[in-house]
CSV table of C-alpha atoms in Angstrom, one decimal:
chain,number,residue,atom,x,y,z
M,894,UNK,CA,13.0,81.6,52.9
M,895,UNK,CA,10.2,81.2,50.6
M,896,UNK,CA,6.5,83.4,51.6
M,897,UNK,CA,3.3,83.0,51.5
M,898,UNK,CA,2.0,85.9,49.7
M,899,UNK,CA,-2.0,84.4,49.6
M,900,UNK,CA,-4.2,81.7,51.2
M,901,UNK,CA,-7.3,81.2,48.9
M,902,UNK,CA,-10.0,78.6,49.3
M,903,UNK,CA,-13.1,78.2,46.9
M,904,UNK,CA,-15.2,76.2,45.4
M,905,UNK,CA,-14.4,74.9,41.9
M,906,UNK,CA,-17.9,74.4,40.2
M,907,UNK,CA,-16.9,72.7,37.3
M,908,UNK,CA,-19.6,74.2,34.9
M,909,UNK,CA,-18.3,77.7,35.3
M,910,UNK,CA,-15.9,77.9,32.3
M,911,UNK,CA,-18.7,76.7,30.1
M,912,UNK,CA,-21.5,79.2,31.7
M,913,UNK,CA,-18.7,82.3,31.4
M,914,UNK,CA,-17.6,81.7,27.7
M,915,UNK,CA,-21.3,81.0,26.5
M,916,UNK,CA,-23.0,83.5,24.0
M,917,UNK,CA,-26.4,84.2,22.9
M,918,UNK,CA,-29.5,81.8,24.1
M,919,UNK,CA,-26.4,79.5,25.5
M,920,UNK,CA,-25.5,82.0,27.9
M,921,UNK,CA,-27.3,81.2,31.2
M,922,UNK,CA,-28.9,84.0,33.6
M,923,UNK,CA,-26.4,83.8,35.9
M,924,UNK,CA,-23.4,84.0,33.7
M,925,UNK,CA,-23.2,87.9,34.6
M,926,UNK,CA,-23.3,87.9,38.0
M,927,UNK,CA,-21.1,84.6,38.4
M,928,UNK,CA,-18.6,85.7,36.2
M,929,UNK,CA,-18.1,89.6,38.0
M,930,UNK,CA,-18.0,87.8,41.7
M,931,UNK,CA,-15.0,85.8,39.3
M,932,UNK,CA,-13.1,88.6,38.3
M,933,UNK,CA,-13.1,90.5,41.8
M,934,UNK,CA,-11.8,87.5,43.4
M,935,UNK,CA,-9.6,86.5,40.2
M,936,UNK,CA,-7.6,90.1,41.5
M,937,UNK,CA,-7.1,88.9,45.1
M,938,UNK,CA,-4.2,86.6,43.8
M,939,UNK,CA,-3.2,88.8,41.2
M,940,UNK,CA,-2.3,91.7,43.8
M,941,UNK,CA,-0.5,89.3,45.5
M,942,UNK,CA,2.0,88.6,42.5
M,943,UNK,CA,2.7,84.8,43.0
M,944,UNK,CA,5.7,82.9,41.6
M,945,UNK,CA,4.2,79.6,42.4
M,946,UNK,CA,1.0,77.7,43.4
M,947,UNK,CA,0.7,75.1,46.0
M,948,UNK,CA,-3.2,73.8,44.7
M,949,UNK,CA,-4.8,71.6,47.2
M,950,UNK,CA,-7.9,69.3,45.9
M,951,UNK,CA,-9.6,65.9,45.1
M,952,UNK,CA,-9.6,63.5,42.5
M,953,UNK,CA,-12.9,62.9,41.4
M,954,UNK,CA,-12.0,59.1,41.3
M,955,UNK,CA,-10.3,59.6,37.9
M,956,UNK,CA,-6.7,58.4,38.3
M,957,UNK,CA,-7.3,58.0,42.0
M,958,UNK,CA,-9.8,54.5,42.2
M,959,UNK,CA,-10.6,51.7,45.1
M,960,UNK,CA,-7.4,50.0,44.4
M,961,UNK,CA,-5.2,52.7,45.1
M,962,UNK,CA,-6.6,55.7,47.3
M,963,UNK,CA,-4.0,57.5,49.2
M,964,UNK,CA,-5.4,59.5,52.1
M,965,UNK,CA,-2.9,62.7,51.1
M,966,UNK,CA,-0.9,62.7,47.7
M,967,UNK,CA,1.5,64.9,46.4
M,968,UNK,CA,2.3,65.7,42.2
M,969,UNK,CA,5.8,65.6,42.2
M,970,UNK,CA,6.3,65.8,38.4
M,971,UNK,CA,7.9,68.3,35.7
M,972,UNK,CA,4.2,69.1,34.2
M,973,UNK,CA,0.7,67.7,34.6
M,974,UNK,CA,-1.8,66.6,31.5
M,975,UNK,CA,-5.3,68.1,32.8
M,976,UNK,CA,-8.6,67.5,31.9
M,977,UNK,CA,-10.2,64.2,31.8
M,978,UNK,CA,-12.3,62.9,28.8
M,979,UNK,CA,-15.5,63.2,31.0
M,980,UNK,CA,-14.7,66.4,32.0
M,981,UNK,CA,-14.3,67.7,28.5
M,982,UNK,CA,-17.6,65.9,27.0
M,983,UNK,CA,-19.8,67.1,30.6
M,984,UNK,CA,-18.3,70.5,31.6
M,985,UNK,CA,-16.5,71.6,28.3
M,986,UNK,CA,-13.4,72.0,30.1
M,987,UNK,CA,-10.5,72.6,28.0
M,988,UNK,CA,-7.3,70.2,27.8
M,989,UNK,CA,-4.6,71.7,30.0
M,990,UNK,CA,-0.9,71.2,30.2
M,991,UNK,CA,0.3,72.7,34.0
M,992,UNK,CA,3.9,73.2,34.6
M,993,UNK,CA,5.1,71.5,37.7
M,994,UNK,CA,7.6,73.0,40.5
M,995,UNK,CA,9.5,70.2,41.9
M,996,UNK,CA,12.1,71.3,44.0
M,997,UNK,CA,8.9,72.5,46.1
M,998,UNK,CA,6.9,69.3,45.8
M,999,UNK,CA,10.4,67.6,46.9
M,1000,UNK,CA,10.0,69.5,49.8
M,1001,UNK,CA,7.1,69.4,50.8
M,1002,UNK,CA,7.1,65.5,50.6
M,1003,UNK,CA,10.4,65.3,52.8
M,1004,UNK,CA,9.3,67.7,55.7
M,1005,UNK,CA,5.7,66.5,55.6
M,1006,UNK,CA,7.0,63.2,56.0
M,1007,UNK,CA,9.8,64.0,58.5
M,1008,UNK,CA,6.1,65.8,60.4
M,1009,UNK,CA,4.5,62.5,60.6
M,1010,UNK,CA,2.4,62.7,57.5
M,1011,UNK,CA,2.7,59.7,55.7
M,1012,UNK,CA,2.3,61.1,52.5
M,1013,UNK,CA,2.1,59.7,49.0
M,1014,UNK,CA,3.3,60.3,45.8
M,1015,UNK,CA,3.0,60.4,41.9
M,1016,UNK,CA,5.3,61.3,39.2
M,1017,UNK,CA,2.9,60.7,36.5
M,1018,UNK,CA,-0.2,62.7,38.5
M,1019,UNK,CA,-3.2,63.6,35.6
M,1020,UNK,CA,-5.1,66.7,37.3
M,1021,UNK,CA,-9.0,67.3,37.4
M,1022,UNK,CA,-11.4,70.2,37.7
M,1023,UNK,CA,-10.2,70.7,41.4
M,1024,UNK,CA,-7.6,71.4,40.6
M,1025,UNK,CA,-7.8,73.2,36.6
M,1026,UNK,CA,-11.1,75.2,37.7
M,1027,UNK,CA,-9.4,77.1,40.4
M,1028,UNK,CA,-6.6,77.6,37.8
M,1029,UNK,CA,-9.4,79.0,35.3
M,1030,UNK,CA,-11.0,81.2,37.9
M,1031,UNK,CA,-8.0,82.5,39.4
M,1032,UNK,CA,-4.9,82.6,37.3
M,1033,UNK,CA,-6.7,81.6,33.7
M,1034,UNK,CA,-3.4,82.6,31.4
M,1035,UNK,CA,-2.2,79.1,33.7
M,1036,UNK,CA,1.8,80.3,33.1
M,1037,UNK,CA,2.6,79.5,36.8
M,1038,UNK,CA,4.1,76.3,38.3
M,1039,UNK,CA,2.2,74.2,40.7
M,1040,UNK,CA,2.3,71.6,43.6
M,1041,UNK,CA,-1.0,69.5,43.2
M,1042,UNK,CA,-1.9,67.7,46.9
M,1043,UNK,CA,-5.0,65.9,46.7
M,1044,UNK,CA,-6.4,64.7,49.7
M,1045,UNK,CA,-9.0,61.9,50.0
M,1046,UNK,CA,-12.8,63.4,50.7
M,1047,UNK,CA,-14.9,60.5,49.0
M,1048,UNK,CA,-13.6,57.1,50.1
M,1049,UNK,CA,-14.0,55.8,53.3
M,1050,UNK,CA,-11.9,55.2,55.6
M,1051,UNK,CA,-11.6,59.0,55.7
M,1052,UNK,CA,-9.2,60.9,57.5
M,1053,UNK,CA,-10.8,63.0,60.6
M,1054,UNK,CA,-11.3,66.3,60.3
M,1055,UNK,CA,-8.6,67.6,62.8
M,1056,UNK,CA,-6.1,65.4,60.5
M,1057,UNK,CA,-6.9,68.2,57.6
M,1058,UNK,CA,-7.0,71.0,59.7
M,1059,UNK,CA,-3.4,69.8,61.0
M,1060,UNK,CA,-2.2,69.0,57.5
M,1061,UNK,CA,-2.8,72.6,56.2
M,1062,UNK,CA,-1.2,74.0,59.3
M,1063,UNK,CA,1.9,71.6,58.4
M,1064,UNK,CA,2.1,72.8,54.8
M,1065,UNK,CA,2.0,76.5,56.0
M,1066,UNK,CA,5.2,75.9,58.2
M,1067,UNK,CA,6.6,73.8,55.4
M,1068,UNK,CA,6.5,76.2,52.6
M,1069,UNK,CA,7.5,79.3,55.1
M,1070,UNK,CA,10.5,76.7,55.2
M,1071,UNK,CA,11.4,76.2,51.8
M,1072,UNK,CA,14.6,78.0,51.2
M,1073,UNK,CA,13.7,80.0,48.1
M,1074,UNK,CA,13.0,83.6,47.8
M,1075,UNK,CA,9.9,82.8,45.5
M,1076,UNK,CA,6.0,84.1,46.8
M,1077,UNK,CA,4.2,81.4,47.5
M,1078,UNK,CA,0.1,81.2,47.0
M,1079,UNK,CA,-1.7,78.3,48.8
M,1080,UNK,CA,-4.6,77.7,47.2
M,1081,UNK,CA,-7.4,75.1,48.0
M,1082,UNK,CA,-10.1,73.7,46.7
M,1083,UNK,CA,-14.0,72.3,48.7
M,1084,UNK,CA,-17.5,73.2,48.9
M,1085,UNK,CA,-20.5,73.6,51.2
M,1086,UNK,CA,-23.4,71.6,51.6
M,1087,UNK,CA,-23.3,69.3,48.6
M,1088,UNK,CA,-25.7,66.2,47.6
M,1089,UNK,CA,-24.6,64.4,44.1
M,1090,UNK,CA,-27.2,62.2,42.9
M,1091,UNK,CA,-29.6,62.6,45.6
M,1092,UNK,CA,-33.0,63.9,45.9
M,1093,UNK,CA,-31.8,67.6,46.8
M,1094,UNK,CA,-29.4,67.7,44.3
M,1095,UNK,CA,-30.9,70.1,42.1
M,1096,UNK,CA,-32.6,72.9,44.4
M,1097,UNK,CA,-32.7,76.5,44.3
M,1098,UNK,CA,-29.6,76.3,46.3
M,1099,UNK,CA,-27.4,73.6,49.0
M,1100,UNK,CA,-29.4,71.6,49.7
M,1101,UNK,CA,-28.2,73.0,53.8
M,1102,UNK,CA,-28.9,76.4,53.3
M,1103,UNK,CA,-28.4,76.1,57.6
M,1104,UNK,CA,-25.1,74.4,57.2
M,1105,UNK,CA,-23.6,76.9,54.6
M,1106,UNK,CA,-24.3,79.7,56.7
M,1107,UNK,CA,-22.5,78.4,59.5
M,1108,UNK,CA,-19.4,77.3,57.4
M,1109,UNK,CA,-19.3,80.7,56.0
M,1110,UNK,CA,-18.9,82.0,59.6
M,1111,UNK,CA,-16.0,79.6,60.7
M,1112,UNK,CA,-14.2,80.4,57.6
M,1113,UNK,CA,-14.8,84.2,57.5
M,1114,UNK,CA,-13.4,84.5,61.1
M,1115,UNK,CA,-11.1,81.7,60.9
M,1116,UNK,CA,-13.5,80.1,64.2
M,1117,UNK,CA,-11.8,76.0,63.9
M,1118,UNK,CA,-12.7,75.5,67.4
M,1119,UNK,CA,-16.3,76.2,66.5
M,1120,UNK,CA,-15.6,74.4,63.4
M,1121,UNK,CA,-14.2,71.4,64.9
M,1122,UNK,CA,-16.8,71.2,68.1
M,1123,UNK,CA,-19.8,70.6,64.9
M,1124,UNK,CA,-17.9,68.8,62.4
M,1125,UNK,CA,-17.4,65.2,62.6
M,1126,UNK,CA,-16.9,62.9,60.0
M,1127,UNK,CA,-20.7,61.6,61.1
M,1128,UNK,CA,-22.1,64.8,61.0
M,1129,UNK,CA,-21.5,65.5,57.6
M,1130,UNK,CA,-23.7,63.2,56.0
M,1131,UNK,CA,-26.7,65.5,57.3
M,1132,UNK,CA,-25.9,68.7,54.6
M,1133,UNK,CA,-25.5,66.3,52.2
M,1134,UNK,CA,-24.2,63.5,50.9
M,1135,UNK,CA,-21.0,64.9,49.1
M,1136,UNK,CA,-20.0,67.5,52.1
M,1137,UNK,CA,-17.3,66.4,53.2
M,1138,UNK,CA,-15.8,68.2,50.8
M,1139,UNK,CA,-15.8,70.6,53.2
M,1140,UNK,CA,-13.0,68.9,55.2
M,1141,UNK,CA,-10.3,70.7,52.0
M,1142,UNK,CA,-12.3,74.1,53.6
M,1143,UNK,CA,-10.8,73.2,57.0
M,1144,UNK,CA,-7.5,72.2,55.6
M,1145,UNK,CA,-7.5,76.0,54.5
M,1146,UNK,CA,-8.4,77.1,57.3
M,1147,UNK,CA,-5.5,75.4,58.7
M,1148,UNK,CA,-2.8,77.2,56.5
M,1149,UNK,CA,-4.6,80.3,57.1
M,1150,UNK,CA,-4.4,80.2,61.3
M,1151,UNK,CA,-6.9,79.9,63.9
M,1152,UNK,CA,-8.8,82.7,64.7
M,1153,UNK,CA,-7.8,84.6,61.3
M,1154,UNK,CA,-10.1,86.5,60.0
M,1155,UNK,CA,-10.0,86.3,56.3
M,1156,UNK,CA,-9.7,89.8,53.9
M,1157,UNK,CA,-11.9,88.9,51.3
M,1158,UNK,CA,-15.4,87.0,51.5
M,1159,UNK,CA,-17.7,86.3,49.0
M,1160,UNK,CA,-20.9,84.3,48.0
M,1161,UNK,CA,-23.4,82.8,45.2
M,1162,UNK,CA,-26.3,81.0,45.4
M,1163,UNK,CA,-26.3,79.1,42.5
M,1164,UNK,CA,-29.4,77.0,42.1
M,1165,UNK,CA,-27.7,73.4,43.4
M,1166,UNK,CA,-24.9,74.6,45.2
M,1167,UNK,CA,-23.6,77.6,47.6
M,1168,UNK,CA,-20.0,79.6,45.3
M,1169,UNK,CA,-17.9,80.6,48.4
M,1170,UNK,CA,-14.8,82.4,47.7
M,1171,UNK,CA,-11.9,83.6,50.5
M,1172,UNK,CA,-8.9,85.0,50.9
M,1173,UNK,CA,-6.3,85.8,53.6
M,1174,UNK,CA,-3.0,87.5,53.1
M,1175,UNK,CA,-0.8,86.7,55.6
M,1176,UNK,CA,2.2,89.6,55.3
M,1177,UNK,CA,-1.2,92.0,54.5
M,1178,UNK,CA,-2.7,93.2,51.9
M,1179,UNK,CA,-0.8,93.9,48.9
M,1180,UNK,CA,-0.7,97.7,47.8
C-alpha cells in the first residue's frame, strides 16, 4: 500500500514568486524574511522524499465559472497546462507544464465515489496559483507527478464545513489504500482571514488579526472540535469576505487527524494577509 509520507497546508500568496526573484529597488522589504520562512518549510517536504503529490485547492474562477462549478473536482489527466494569462500579466507567474499521476487520480475518484462523495472530474483540468504556488514554494524544480482536487470555496451554495473536514479524512484513508508502494505527500492549499476588494483589503495585516490567531491554534493542535463549534459557513463572512478559504485549512486538518498536533508551524504577517505554513508527518519525522 501506498503512504503518506507528509500532510502540508499553506497559503499560496500568489505574489511571492515575483517578491523572491526581484532585484535591486524591485526587491520589496520583505523579500528576505518571506523568502527564509520559504526555504525552512520548502525542507519539510524535501525530508520527507515524496514520489507524488496529491495538491488540494481552488480555482480562482478561471476554468471553473457559474455555468459549471462542481463542489469537489478531481484532474484526472496525463499533464496539466498552468498558469493563466492573468496570472502571468498580475503576479509574474511563470507558464508551467505539471505532470499528472493517473492511476492515483483514478483511484481516488472510484473510492471517493464508492464513499459517498459525488465527485467530479476533468481530463483537460488547466491549474492556477493554488495550485502552481504551493508547487513554487515547496517543490520549485516541479519534476513530481500530481493529483489536482479543487474544491469550491467562492460560489455559493457552498459545501458545509464538516463536508471538507470529512472529505480530507476520506482522501487520507483513500490514498493509505492505493495499492502502490510510492510516498505520498498531501498537500493543500487556503488562507486566514482574507477580504478581496473590500475596505480592509490592504492593512498592515488580515484584516482578523482575532480570527488568525485562533485558526493558527486549531491547526497547530489539530483542535476540529474547537474548529467546527466557531466555524459555520455564516460565520465566516465576519474575518472577511474571502475566508472561507479557510474551509481547504479544515480539509487539511482532516487528512492530518483530529487532535494532531502538527510538527512544523510557521507565520508572516504580511501587510494584507496572515502566511501560515504547517506540517505533520504521519509515520514521524524523517531522519
Amino acid at each position: 500500500m501506498a503512504s503518506i509520507v507528509a500532510v502540508i497546508a499553506s497559503t499560496h500568496h500568489p505574489f511571492y514568486y515575483r517578491a523572491s526573484t526581484s532585484t535591486g529597488d524591485d526587491r520589496p522589504p520583505f523579500a528576505d524574511e518571506w523568502t527564509r520562512k520559504i526555504l525552512a518549510f520548502r525542507e519539510t517536504l524535501t525530508r520527507a522524499k515524496p514520489d507524488v503529490l496529491v495538491m488540494v485547492g481552488s480555482d480562482h474562477f478561471h476554468q471553473l465559472w457559474l455555468d459549471n462549478m462542481p463542489q469537489f473536482l478531481v484532474g484526472k489527466a496525463p499533464f496539466y497546462d498552468a498558469n493563466w494569462y492573468n496570472e502571468e500579466r498580475e503576479f509574474g507567474l511563470p507558464r508551467m507544464v505539471l505532470k499528472g499521476q493517473e492511476d492515483l487520480s483514478s483511484h481516488i475518484l472510484r473510492s471517493g465515489l464508492d464513499a459517498g462523495f459525488d465527485l467530479a472530474f476533468s481530463n483537460e483540468l488547466r491549474i492556477d496559483h493554488s495550485v502552481t504556488c504551493p508547487i513554487i514554494t515547496l517543490r520549485p524544480e516541479a519534476d513530481l507527478p500530481i493529483v489536482p482536487i479543487y474544491t469550491n470555496i467562492f460560489a455559493p451554495p457552498l459545501p458545509q464545513p464538516s463536508r471538507f473536514v470529512k472529505l480530507g479524512e476520506t482522501i487520507r484513508e483513500i490514498v493509505e489504500q492505493w495499492p502502490s508502494q510510492l510516498r505520498v505527500a498531501v498537500i493543500g492549499t487556503g488562507h486566514l482571514s482574507l477580504e478581496l476588494g473590500g475596505p480592509r483589503q490592504f492593512g498592515p495585516h488580515g484584516p482578523d488579526p482575532a480570527f488568525d490567531e485562533k485558526a493558527v491554534g486549531w491547526i497547530a493542535n489539530g483542535d476540529l472540535d474547537g474548529c467546527l463549534r466557531e466555524v459555520t459557513l455564516d460565520s465566516l463572512h465576519t474575518p472577511g469576505n474571502a475566508t472561507h478559504g479557510f474551509m481547504d485549512f479544515m480539509l487539511m486538518m482532516g487528512v492530518a487527524g483530529a487532535g494532531v498536533k502538527a510538527d512544523y508551524v510557521d507565520t508572516l504577517d504580511l501587510f494584507h494577509t496572515m502566511e501560515a505554513y504547517f506540517t505533520w508527518y504521519p509515520n514521524g519525522a524523517p531522519a
